[in-house]
Amino acid sequence: MIYTGLSFQAVMLLLLNWAEGLIYAIIPFIMIWMVATWATSPAQQLYLVSLVEHSPDIALSVNTSFIQFGFALGSTIGGLVVSSFSIDYLSWSGLIMILLTLLLAARLFAYKNENKASNRNAQ
């Protein structure tokens, strides 16, 4: 679900660039983008709880803190893009951030799978 949600976010941000002010296209794109954005949250929380079985409440509170940090970071980056360039580049910067997040998630999941495999081989 994490990969799917991030992929949908990337596609919607790309389509927003091509909508060129067509309100009938932009509104559904933004709606799908927001659903994809929040659809990753339960999957992410379940993943964190499965990693930290002894204290899931702490993991979820740290996750909430990082979500708030992400809002602040996204607002800062968006403000810098709008003030330095143009609002036309705002969705491109969001797309770049989503692609970086997708790459990071793929790497972290691959790292976890490598550790599982090495632990099984060691036993």
mmCIF file of C-alpha atoms in Angstrom:
data_model
loop_
_atom_site.group_PDB
_atom_site.id
_atom_site.type_symbol
_atom_site.label_atom_id
_atom_site.label_comp_id
_atom_site.label_asym_id
_atom_site.label_seq_id
_atom_site.Cartn_x
_atom_site.Cartn_y
_atom_site.Cartn_z
ATOM 1 C CA MET A 1 0.000 0.000 0.000
ATOM 2 C CA ILE A 2 2.886 2.321 0.688
ATOM 3 C CA TYR A 3 4.273 1.838 -2.821
ATOM 4 C CA THR A 4 0.806 2.192 -4.361
ATOM 5 C CA GLY A 5 -0.008 5.358 -2.434
ATOM 6 C CA LEU A 6 3.313 6.984 -3.275
ATOM 7 C CA SER A 7 2.964 5.987 -6.926
ATOM 8 C CA PHE A 8 -0.524 7.481 -7.139
ATOM 9 C CA GLN A 9 0.775 10.681 -5.548
ATOM 10 C CA ALA A 10 3.541 10.917 -8.141
ATOM 11 C CA VAL A 11 1.137 10.311 -11.038
ATOM 12 C CA MET A 12 -1.367 12.892 -9.758
ATOM 13 C CA LEU A 13 1.346 15.527 -9.319
ATOM 14 C CA LEU A 14 2.540 14.827 -12.840
ATOM 15 C CA LEU A 15 -1.008 15.141 -14.188
ATOM 16 C CA LEU A 16 -1.501 18.394 -12.279
ATOM 17 C CA ASN A 17 1.388 19.854 -14.287
ATOM 18 C CA TRP A 18 -0.316 18.902 -17.524
ATOM 19 C CA ALA A 19 -3.824 20.062 -16.523
ATOM 20 C CA GLU A 20 -2.830 23.705 -17.268
ATOM 21 C CA GLY A 21 -5.564 25.369 -15.249
ATOM 22 C CA LEU A 22 -8.478 23.178 -16.346
ATOM 23 C CA ILE A 23 -10.566 23.255 -13.176
ATOM 24 C CA TYR A 24 -12.577 20.172 -14.179
ATOM 25 C CA ALA A 25 -9.333 18.205 -14.316
ATOM 26 C CA ILE A 26 -7.527 19.801 -11.385
ATOM 27 C CA ILE A 27 -10.212 19.141 -8.762
ATOM 28 C CA PRO A 28 -10.399 15.346 -9.351
ATOM 29 C CA PHE A 29 -6.601 15.162 -9.541
ATOM 30 C CA ILE A 30 -6.278 16.915 -6.176
ATOM 31 C CA MET A 31 -8.957 14.668 -4.664
ATOM 32 C CA ILE A 32 -7.178 11.499 -5.809
ATOM 33 C CA TRP A 33 -3.835 12.914 -4.698
ATOM 34 C CA MET A 34 -5.175 13.577 -1.186
ATOM 35 C CA VAL A 35 -6.704 10.080 -0.924
ATOM 36 C CA ALA A 36 -3.382 8.580 -1.998
ATOM 37 C CA THR A 37 -1.550 10.772 0.504
ATOM 38 C CA TRP A 38 -3.620 9.643 3.471
ATOM 39 C CA ALA A 39 -3.969 6.034 2.297
ATOM 40 C CA THR A 40 -0.336 5.383 3.123
ATOM 41 C CA SER A 41 -0.774 6.415 6.757
ATOM 42 C CA PRO A 42 -2.511 3.258 8.106
ATOM 43 C CA ALA A 43 -0.051 1.020 6.259
ATOM 44 C CA GLN A 44 2.854 3.013 7.633
ATOM 45 C CA GLN A 45 1.465 2.854 11.173
ATOM 46 C CA LEU A 46 0.919 -0.898 10.946
ATOM 47 C CA TYR A 47 4.470 -1.327 9.668
ATOM 48 C CA LEU A 48 5.856 0.698 12.583
ATOM 49 C CA VAL A 49 3.810 -1.223 15.151
ATOM 50 C CA SER A 50 5.097 -4.499 13.712
ATOM 51 C CA LEU A 51 8.684 -3.259 14.043
ATOM 52 C CA VAL A 52 8.344 -2.165 17.671
ATOM 53 C CA GLU A 53 6.194 -4.790 19.343
ATOM 54 C CA HIS A 54 6.987 -3.833 22.939
ATOM 55 C CA SER A 55 6.012 -0.162 22.775
ATOM 56 C CA PRO A 56 3.751 0.580 19.794
ATOM 57 C CA ASP A 57 2.364 3.726 21.427
ATOM 58 C CA ILE A 58 5.799 5.345 21.368
ATOM 59 C CA ALA A 59 6.314 4.352 17.727
ATOM 60 C CA LEU A 60 2.969 5.852 16.755
ATOM 61 C CA SER A 61 3.665 9.094 18.620
ATOM 62 C CA VAL A 62 7.063 9.393 16.926
ATOM 63 C CA ASN A 63 5.335 8.730 13.598
ATOM 64 C CA THR A 64 2.836 11.531 14.308
ATOM 65 C CA SER A 65 5.710 13.871 15.136
ATOM 66 C CA PHE A 66 7.418 13.049 11.861
ATOM 67 C CA ILE A 67 4.173 13.622 9.960
ATOM 68 C CA GLN A 68 3.999 17.104 11.494
ATOM 69 C CA PHE A 69 7.663 17.653 10.632
ATOM 70 C CA GLY A 70 6.857 16.604 7.055
ATOM 71 C CA PHE A 71 4.088 19.210 6.880
ATOM 72 C CA ALA A 72 6.501 21.879 8.053
ATOM 73 C CA LEU A 73 9.256 20.765 5.678
ATOM 74 C CA GLY A 74 6.844 20.591 2.735
ATOM 75 C CA SER A 75 5.538 24.069 3.499
ATOM 76 C CA THR A 76 9.083 25.402 3.709
ATOM 77 C CA ILE A 77 10.120 23.821 0.422
ATOM 78 C CA GLY A 78 6.905 24.986 -1.240
ATOM 79 C CA GLY A 79 7.444 28.525 0.025
ATOM 80 C CA LEU A 80 11.019 28.548 -1.244
ATOM 81 C CA VAL A 81 9.955 27.248 -4.660
ATOM 82 C CA VAL A 82 7.155 29.800 -5.014
ATOM 83 C CA SER A 83 9.305 32.717 -3.836
ATOM 84 C CA SER A 84 12.346 31.736 -5.904
ATOM 85 C CA PHE A 85 10.734 30.480 -9.092
ATOM 86 C CA SER A 86 7.034 30.283 -9.835
ATOM 87 C CA ILE A 87 3.956 28.466 -8.641
ATOM 88 C CA ASP A 88 4.210 26.449 -11.858
ATOM 89 C CA TYR A 89 7.177 24.587 -10.346
ATOM 90 C CA LEU A 90 5.374 23.697 -7.119
ATOM 91 C CA SER A 91 3.999 20.360 -8.284
ATOM 92 C CA TRP A 92 7.357 19.508 -9.878
ATOM 93 C CA SER A 93 9.082 19.974 -6.517
ATOM 94 C CA GLY A 94 6.403 17.811 -4.870
ATOM 95 C CA LEU A 95 6.928 15.165 -7.534
ATOM 96 C CA ILE A 96 10.671 15.159 -6.887
ATOM 97 C CA MET A 97 10.076 14.745 -3.143
ATOM 98 C CA ILE A 98 7.620 11.879 -3.723
ATOM 99 C CA LEU A 99 10.069 10.117 -6.052
ATOM 100 C CA LEU A 100 12.827 10.472 -3.440
ATOM 101 C CA THR A 101 10.458 9.056 -0.829
ATOM 102 C CA LEU A 102 9.567 6.144 -3.099
ATOM 103 C CA LEU A 103 13.258 5.360 -3.631
ATOM 104 C CA LEU A 104 13.932 5.610 0.101
ATOM 105 C CA ALA A 105 11.015 3.288 0.922
ATOM 106 C CA ALA A 106 12.192 0.755 -1.654
ATOM 107 C CA ARG A 107 15.702 0.825 -0.224
ATOM 108 C CA LEU A 108 14.528 0.505 3.386
ATOM 109 C CA PHE A 109 12.230 -2.424 2.601
ATOM 110 C CA ALA A 110 15.014 -4.123 0.639
ATOM 111 C CA TYR A 111 17.380 -3.568 3.586
ATOM 112 C CA LYS A 112 14.863 -5.141 5.969
ATOM 113 C CA ASN A 113 14.454 -8.154 3.678
ATOM 114 C CA GLU A 114 18.246 -8.536 3.408
ATOM 115 C CA ASN A 115 18.530 -8.537 7.207
ATOM 116 C CA LYS A 116 15.765 -11.149 7.512
ATOM 117 C CA ALA A 117 17.507 -13.369 4.974
ATOM 118 C CA SER A 118 20.886 -13.029 6.661
ATOM 119 C CA ASN A 119 19.361 -13.815 10.085
ATOM 120 C CA ARG A 120 17.696 -16.950 8.704
ATOM 121 C CA ASN A 121 20.949 -18.073 7.099
ATOM 122 C CA ALA A 122 22.855 -17.486 10.340
ATOM 123 C CA GLN A 123 20.481 -19.748 12.252
#
